[in-house]
């Protein structure tokens, strides 16, 4: 049986747990969270699943975990993620790691994590930016052979905590990691729905040296309908993730085709990714060093914006 640990069982950790229950693998799952209510919610989910192939333990600390773990998923907030990662690596031998985003708040944390992965001989570490793994975007990557203009709009997007997903997808589709990120059109700072963190509204842009562009727009004037519009070759693809549909428009003949797509939820994504990783040692998420480069670029630019708006130097980016 494979041994898996999930550290942090809030909303995203809970979805990862659901994904583990969906796999056909025999698993021993350790769920770690100091919040007893969160643990009880996950335990109830496990009991209702009646899973015979899964054995689960629900713990408030990592004191009683085994000496070897096949996979550790760290789904804590960004503020404590490095500390948690270091503690788990010092406590047990971890083969594979999946980290939630946004990874860390401080630039120095990113190099420290690189050091820890080598120091403790972790075989592979990936970051949960899964858009690049979805069939619709894998299909798009095969089609894009000209400049890409990528536009994202959603009133409830949350540019601070969500834009790394779009930046990763943009990087994946354009084969470019060296993005120029621009924050001059960000408008203001608001309280995040997660206590102790901030969010930003306005427009964030990114571009490549090949003139591909990404525009992320989120403010009170933005569309209440979440959509992504991608212009390339002689086509315009408009994807509505929450409605699971897409329109494809030919710019030469003005022909519009509407299709239903499968836009899987996190639990389904986790199920597929974990199965592939544990059985084959492969993972289609961005690896740590790839995501590190995008994260540091974003964090630097957001810190500059926060410093200007908050009128003091910000070195710990207050997003999660």
Short mmCIF file of N, CA and C in Angstrom, two decimals, residues 114-237:
data_model
loop_
_atom_site.label_atom_id
_atom_site.label_comp_id
_atom_site.label_asym_id
_atom_site.label_seq_id
_atom_site.Cartn_x
_atom_site.Cartn_y
_atom_site.Cartn_z
N UNK A 114 14.52 24.89 -2.56
CA UNK A 114 15.39 24.17 -3.50
C UNK A 114 16.46 23.40 -2.74
N UNK A 115 17.02 24.06 -1.73
CA UNK A 115 18.05 23.43 -0.90
C UNK A 115 17.49 22.21 -0.16
N UNK A 116 16.30 22.36 0.42
CA UNK A 116 15.70 21.27 1.19
C UNK A 116 15.42 20.05 0.32
N UNK A 117 14.97 20.27 -0.90
CA UNK A 117 14.67 19.16 -1.80
C UNK A 117 15.92 18.33 -2.10
N UNK A 118 17.05 19.02 -2.26
CA UNK A 118 18.32 18.32 -2.50
C UNK A 118 18.84 17.68 -1.21
N UNK A 119 18.77 18.43 -0.13
CA UNK A 119 19.30 17.97 1.15
C UNK A 119 18.62 16.68 1.60
N UNK A 120 17.32 16.57 1.37
CA UNK A 120 16.57 15.41 1.85
C UNK A 120 16.21 14.44 0.73
N UNK A 121 16.87 14.60 -0.41
CA UNK A 121 16.80 13.62 -1.50
C UNK A 121 15.37 13.30 -1.94
N UNK A 122 14.56 14.35 -2.09
CA UNK A 122 13.20 14.18 -2.60
C UNK A 122 13.30 13.87 -4.10
N UNK A 123 12.65 12.79 -4.52
CA UNK A 123 12.78 12.33 -5.91
C UNK A 123 12.08 13.24 -6.90
N UNK A 124 11.04 13.92 -6.46
CA UNK A 124 10.32 14.82 -7.35
C UNK A 124 9.41 15.74 -6.57
N UNK A 125 9.33 17.01 -7.00
CA UNK A 125 8.46 17.97 -6.34
C UNK A 125 7.75 18.78 -7.42
N UNK A 126 6.43 18.90 -7.28
CA UNK A 126 5.63 19.61 -8.27
C UNK A 126 4.70 20.60 -7.57
N UNK A 127 4.23 21.58 -8.33
CA UNK A 127 3.36 22.62 -7.79
C UNK A 127 1.98 22.50 -8.43
N UNK A 128 0.93 22.60 -7.62
CA UNK A 128 -0.41 22.35 -8.11
C UNK A 128 -0.97 23.53 -8.92
N UNK A 129 -0.44 23.68 -10.13
CA UNK A 129 -1.00 24.58 -11.13
C UNK A 129 -1.46 23.67 -12.27
N UNK A 130 -2.68 23.12 -12.18
CA UNK A 130 -3.07 22.00 -13.03
C UNK A 130 -3.69 22.35 -14.38
N UNK A 131 -3.84 23.65 -14.70
CA UNK A 131 -4.51 23.97 -15.96
C UNK A 131 -3.79 23.33 -17.15
N UNK A 132 -2.48 23.29 -17.10
CA UNK A 132 -1.71 22.71 -18.21
C UNK A 132 -1.97 21.21 -18.40
N UNK A 133 -2.54 20.58 -17.39
CA UNK A 133 -2.80 19.13 -17.49
C UNK A 133 -4.17 18.83 -18.09
N UNK A 134 -5.03 19.84 -18.24
CA UNK A 134 -6.40 19.60 -18.70
C UNK A 134 -6.42 19.35 -20.21
N UNK A 135 -7.25 18.42 -20.66
CA UNK A 135 -7.30 18.07 -22.09
C UNK A 135 -7.50 19.27 -23.01
N UNK A 136 -8.36 20.22 -22.63
CA UNK A 136 -8.64 21.36 -23.50
C UNK A 136 -7.39 22.18 -23.76
N UNK A 137 -6.53 22.34 -22.74
CA UNK A 137 -5.33 23.15 -22.92
C UNK A 137 -4.19 22.36 -23.55
N UNK A 138 -4.18 21.06 -23.36
CA UNK A 138 -3.21 20.23 -24.08
C UNK A 138 -3.53 20.24 -25.58
N UNK A 139 -4.82 20.26 -25.91
CA UNK A 139 -5.23 20.37 -27.31
C UNK A 139 -4.83 21.73 -27.88
N UNK A 140 -5.03 22.77 -27.09
CA UNK A 140 -4.66 24.12 -27.53
C UNK A 140 -3.18 24.24 -27.81
N UNK A 141 -2.37 23.63 -26.95
CA UNK A 141 -0.91 23.72 -27.13
C UNK A 141 -0.48 23.16 -28.48
N UNK A 142 -1.15 22.11 -28.93
CA UNK A 142 -0.83 21.52 -30.22
C UNK A 142 -1.23 22.44 -31.38
N UNK A 143 -2.19 23.32 -31.15
CA UNK A 143 -2.72 24.16 -32.22
C UNK A 143 -2.01 25.51 -32.35
N UNK A 144 -1.52 26.03 -31.23
CA UNK A 144 -0.95 27.39 -31.24
C UNK A 144 0.39 27.39 -31.98
N UNK A 145 0.44 28.04 -33.13
CA UNK A 145 1.70 28.16 -33.87
C UNK A 145 1.91 29.58 -34.36
N UNK A 146 1.24 30.54 -33.68
CA UNK A 146 1.45 31.96 -33.99
C UNK A 146 1.38 32.71 -32.66
N UNK A 147 1.48 34.03 -32.71
CA UNK A 147 1.38 34.80 -31.48
C UNK A 147 0.06 34.52 -30.77
N UNK A 148 0.13 34.42 -29.46
CA UNK A 148 -1.03 34.14 -28.64
C UNK A 148 -1.44 35.39 -27.87
N UNK A 149 -2.70 35.77 -27.97
CA UNK A 149 -3.28 36.82 -27.14
C UNK A 149 -4.30 36.16 -26.23
N UNK A 150 -4.02 36.20 -24.93
CA UNK A 150 -4.76 35.44 -23.93
C UNK A 150 -5.39 36.44 -22.96
N UNK A 151 -6.72 36.42 -22.87
CA UNK A 151 -7.44 37.37 -22.02
C UNK A 151 -8.32 36.61 -21.03
N UNK A 152 -8.23 36.99 -19.76
CA UNK A 152 -9.01 36.36 -18.69
C UNK A 152 -9.81 37.44 -17.98
N UNK A 153 -11.09 37.18 -17.77
CA UNK A 153 -11.91 38.15 -17.05
C UNK A 153 -12.89 37.42 -16.13
N UNK A 154 -12.98 37.95 -14.90
CA UNK A 154 -13.93 37.39 -13.93
C UNK A 154 -13.97 38.32 -12.73
N UNK A 155 -15.16 38.75 -12.38
CA UNK A 155 -15.31 39.70 -11.28
C UNK A 155 -14.78 39.14 -9.96
N UNK A 156 -14.92 37.83 -9.76
CA UNK A 156 -14.53 37.21 -8.49
C UNK A 156 -13.22 36.42 -8.61
N UNK A 157 -12.33 36.88 -9.46
CA UNK A 157 -11.13 36.09 -9.75
C UNK A 157 -10.11 36.07 -8.61
N UNK A 158 -9.76 37.20 -8.07
CA UNK A 158 -8.70 37.25 -7.06
C UNK A 158 -7.34 37.17 -7.73
N UNK A 159 -6.85 38.30 -8.22
CA UNK A 159 -5.61 38.32 -9.00
C UNK A 159 -4.42 37.84 -8.18
N UNK A 160 -4.38 38.21 -6.90
CA UNK A 160 -3.23 37.83 -6.09
C UNK A 160 -3.07 36.33 -5.96
N UNK A 161 -4.13 35.63 -5.59
CA UNK A 161 -4.00 34.20 -5.31
C UNK A 161 -4.19 33.32 -6.55
N UNK A 162 -4.81 33.85 -7.60
CA UNK A 162 -5.14 32.99 -8.75
C UNK A 162 -4.29 33.22 -10.00
N UNK A 163 -3.64 34.36 -10.13
CA UNK A 163 -2.96 34.67 -11.39
C UNK A 163 -1.81 33.73 -11.70
N UNK A 164 -1.24 33.09 -10.69
CA UNK A 164 -0.14 32.15 -10.96
C UNK A 164 -0.63 31.00 -11.84
N UNK A 165 -1.91 30.62 -11.73
CA UNK A 165 -2.47 29.58 -12.59
C UNK A 165 -2.44 30.02 -14.05
N UNK A 166 -2.86 31.26 -14.29
CA UNK A 166 -2.90 31.77 -15.65
C UNK A 166 -1.49 32.00 -16.20
N UNK A 167 -0.59 32.47 -15.35
CA UNK A 167 0.80 32.66 -15.77
C UNK A 167 1.45 31.33 -16.15
N UNK A 168 1.15 30.30 -15.36
CA UNK A 168 1.70 28.97 -15.68
C UNK A 168 1.14 28.46 -17.00
N UNK A 169 -0.15 28.62 -17.21
CA UNK A 169 -0.76 28.17 -18.46
C UNK A 169 -0.21 28.96 -19.64
N UNK A 170 -0.07 30.26 -19.49
CA UNK A 170 0.50 31.12 -20.53
C UNK A 170 1.92 30.68 -20.88
N UNK A 171 2.72 30.41 -19.85
CA UNK A 171 4.09 29.93 -20.05
C UNK A 171 4.10 28.60 -20.78
N UNK A 172 3.19 27.71 -20.40
CA UNK A 172 3.08 26.39 -21.02
C UNK A 172 2.71 26.50 -22.50
N UNK A 173 1.73 27.33 -22.82
CA UNK A 173 1.25 27.45 -24.19
C UNK A 173 2.26 28.15 -25.11
N UNK A 174 3.08 29.04 -24.54
CA UNK A 174 4.03 29.81 -25.35
C UNK A 174 5.46 29.28 -25.27
N UNK A 175 5.67 28.25 -24.41
CA UNK A 175 7.02 27.70 -24.21
C UNK A 175 8.00 28.78 -23.75
N UNK A 176 7.53 29.66 -22.89
CA UNK A 176 8.37 30.76 -22.42
C UNK A 176 8.25 30.92 -20.91
N UNK A 177 9.37 30.88 -20.22
CA UNK A 177 9.39 31.10 -18.77
C UNK A 177 9.76 32.53 -18.40
N UNK A 178 10.43 33.22 -19.31
CA UNK A 178 10.90 34.59 -19.02
C UNK A 178 9.82 35.59 -19.39
N UNK A 179 8.86 35.76 -18.51
CA UNK A 179 7.74 36.64 -18.77
C UNK A 179 7.99 38.04 -18.20
N UNK A 180 7.53 39.03 -18.91
CA UNK A 180 7.54 40.39 -18.39
C UNK A 180 6.18 40.67 -17.78
N UNK A 181 6.14 40.84 -16.46
CA UNK A 181 4.89 41.06 -15.74
C UNK A 181 4.75 42.54 -15.42
N UNK A 182 3.58 43.08 -15.68
CA UNK A 182 3.33 44.51 -15.50
C UNK A 182 2.17 44.73 -14.53
N UNK A 183 2.40 45.58 -13.51
CA UNK A 183 1.38 45.81 -12.48
C UNK A 183 0.83 47.23 -12.50
N UNK A 184 1.19 48.03 -13.48
CA UNK A 184 0.81 49.46 -13.49
C UNK A 184 -0.70 49.67 -13.59
N UNK A 185 -1.43 48.65 -14.08
CA UNK A 185 -2.88 48.79 -14.21
C UNK A 185 -3.65 48.12 -13.07
N UNK A 186 -2.91 47.62 -12.07
CA UNK A 186 -3.60 47.16 -10.86
C UNK A 186 -4.16 48.39 -10.16
N UNK A 187 -5.33 48.24 -9.54
CA UNK A 187 -6.04 49.42 -9.05
C UNK A 187 -5.97 49.61 -7.54
N UNK A 188 -6.30 48.58 -6.79
CA UNK A 188 -6.32 48.75 -5.33
C UNK A 188 -6.19 47.43 -4.61
N UNK A 189 -6.00 47.54 -3.31
CA UNK A 189 -5.82 46.38 -2.42
C UNK A 189 -7.07 46.21 -1.57
N UNK A 190 -7.52 44.97 -1.43
CA UNK A 190 -8.70 44.68 -0.61
C UNK A 190 -8.38 43.52 0.33
N UNK A 191 -9.21 43.36 1.33
CA UNK A 191 -9.06 42.23 2.25
C UNK A 191 -9.39 40.93 1.53
N UNK A 192 -8.57 39.92 1.74
CA UNK A 192 -8.84 38.60 1.18
C UNK A 192 -9.94 37.92 1.98
N UNK A 193 -10.61 36.96 1.35
CA UNK A 193 -11.60 36.18 2.09
C UNK A 193 -10.91 35.29 3.12
N UNK A 194 -9.60 35.12 2.98
CA UNK A 194 -8.83 34.35 3.96
C UNK A 194 -8.20 35.33 4.93
N UNK A 195 -8.51 35.18 6.20
CA UNK A 195 -8.08 36.13 7.23
C UNK A 195 -6.56 36.27 7.26
N UNK A 196 -6.10 37.51 7.32
CA UNK A 196 -4.68 37.79 7.42
C UNK A 196 -3.98 37.96 6.07
N UNK A 197 -4.73 37.89 4.99
CA UNK A 197 -4.16 38.03 3.66
C UNK A 197 -4.87 39.14 2.89
N UNK A 198 -4.21 39.61 1.82
CA UNK A 198 -4.76 40.67 0.99
C UNK A 198 -4.99 40.18 -0.43
N UNK A 199 -5.82 40.92 -1.15
CA UNK A 199 -6.06 40.66 -2.56
C UNK A 199 -5.89 41.96 -3.35
N UNK A 200 -5.75 41.84 -4.66
CA UNK A 200 -5.62 43.01 -5.51
C UNK A 200 -6.67 42.97 -6.61
N UNK A 201 -7.13 44.14 -7.01
CA UNK A 201 -8.09 44.29 -8.10
C UNK A 201 -7.46 45.11 -9.22
N UNK A 202 -8.00 44.94 -10.41
CA UNK A 202 -7.49 45.70 -11.55
C UNK A 202 -7.09 44.78 -12.68
N UNK A 203 -5.99 45.15 -13.35
CA UNK A 203 -5.53 44.39 -14.51
C UNK A 203 -4.05 44.06 -14.35
N UNK A 204 -3.73 42.78 -14.45
CA UNK A 204 -2.34 42.31 -14.45
C UNK A 204 -2.02 41.83 -15.86
N UNK A 205 -0.87 42.22 -16.38
CA UNK A 205 -0.50 41.79 -17.73
C UNK A 205 0.86 41.10 -17.72
N UNK A 206 1.05 40.25 -18.72
CA UNK A 206 2.34 39.57 -18.90
C UNK A 206 2.58 39.43 -20.40
N UNK A 207 3.83 39.36 -20.79
CA UNK A 207 4.16 39.22 -22.21
C UNK A 207 5.46 38.45 -22.36
N UNK A 208 5.66 37.92 -23.55
CA UNK A 208 6.90 37.23 -23.88
C UNK A 208 7.68 38.10 -24.86
N UNK A 209 8.94 37.72 -25.11
CA UNK A 209 9.74 38.48 -26.07
C UNK A 209 9.31 38.21 -27.51
N UNK A 210 8.34 37.29 -27.69
CA UNK A 210 7.78 37.01 -29.02
C UNK A 210 6.45 37.74 -29.22
N UNK A 211 6.13 38.64 -28.27
CA UNK A 211 4.93 39.47 -28.34
C UNK A 211 3.63 38.70 -28.08
N UNK A 212 3.71 37.57 -27.41
CA UNK A 212 2.52 36.95 -26.87
C UNK A 212 2.08 37.78 -25.66
N UNK A 213 0.77 37.88 -25.43
CA UNK A 213 0.30 38.70 -24.32
C UNK A 213 -0.74 37.97 -23.48
N UNK A 214 -0.71 38.26 -22.19
CA UNK A 214 -1.70 37.77 -21.23
C UNK A 214 -2.27 38.97 -20.50
N UNK A 215 -3.59 39.08 -20.43
CA UNK A 215 -4.26 40.15 -19.68
C UNK A 215 -5.26 39.50 -18.73
N UNK A 216 -5.10 39.77 -17.43
CA UNK A 216 -6.02 39.25 -16.41
C UNK A 216 -6.76 40.44 -15.82
N UNK A 217 -8.08 40.44 -15.95
CA UNK A 217 -8.89 41.57 -15.50
C UNK A 217 -9.89 41.14 -14.44
N UNK A 218 -9.85 41.80 -13.29
CA UNK A 218 -10.78 41.47 -12.21
C UNK A 218 -11.04 42.70 -11.36
N UNK A 219 -12.24 43.26 -11.49
CA UNK A 219 -12.68 44.35 -10.62
C UNK A 219 -14.21 44.37 -10.64
N UNK A 220 -14.82 45.37 -10.03
CA UNK A 220 -16.28 45.35 -9.90
C UNK A 220 -16.96 45.55 -11.25
N UNK A 221 -16.23 46.06 -12.25
CA UNK A 221 -16.80 46.21 -13.59
C UNK A 221 -16.67 44.94 -14.44
N UNK A 222 -15.88 43.99 -13.96
CA UNK A 222 -15.61 42.78 -14.75
C UNK A 222 -16.85 41.90 -14.87
N UNK A 223 -16.80 41.01 -15.83
CA UNK A 223 -17.92 40.11 -16.08
C UNK A 223 -18.18 39.18 -14.89
N UNK A 224 -19.44 38.97 -14.55
CA UNK A 224 -19.76 37.99 -13.49
C UNK A 224 -19.57 36.56 -13.99
N UNK A 225 -19.39 36.41 -15.30
CA UNK A 225 -19.18 35.11 -15.91
C UNK A 225 -17.68 34.92 -16.15
N UNK A 226 -17.12 33.87 -15.58
CA UNK A 226 -15.69 33.59 -15.73
C UNK A 226 -15.42 33.08 -17.14
N UNK A 227 -14.53 33.76 -17.87
CA UNK A 227 -14.18 33.28 -19.20
C UNK A 227 -12.72 33.56 -19.54
N UNK A 228 -12.18 32.76 -20.44
CA UNK A 228 -10.85 32.93 -21.00
C UNK A 228 -11.00 33.04 -22.51
N UNK A 229 -10.37 34.04 -23.09
CA UNK A 229 -10.43 34.22 -24.54
C UNK A 229 -9.00 34.12 -25.09
N UNK A 230 -8.80 33.21 -26.02
CA UNK A 230 -7.47 32.99 -26.60
C UNK A 230 -7.54 33.20 -28.10
N UNK A 231 -6.74 34.16 -28.59
CA UNK A 231 -6.69 34.46 -30.01
C UNK A 231 -5.35 34.01 -30.57
N UNK A 232 -5.37 33.19 -31.60
CA UNK A 232 -4.15 32.68 -32.22
C UNK A 232 -4.49 32.17 -33.61
N UNK A 233 -3.45 32.02 -34.44
CA UNK A 233 -3.68 31.60 -35.81
C UNK A 233 -4.82 32.45 -36.40
N UNK A 234 -5.88 31.84 -36.83
CA UNK A 234 -7.04 32.59 -37.33
C UNK A 234 -8.30 32.17 -36.58
N UNK A 235 -8.11 31.91 -35.27
CA UNK A 235 -9.22 31.46 -34.44
C UNK A 235 -9.29 32.22 -33.13
N UNK A 236 -10.49 32.27 -32.57
CA UNK A 236 -10.71 32.83 -31.23
C UNK A 236 -11.44 31.76 -30.41
N UNK A 237 -10.77 31.29 -29.37
CA UNK A 237 -11.38 30.30 -28.47
C UNK A 237 -11.83 31.02 -27.20
#
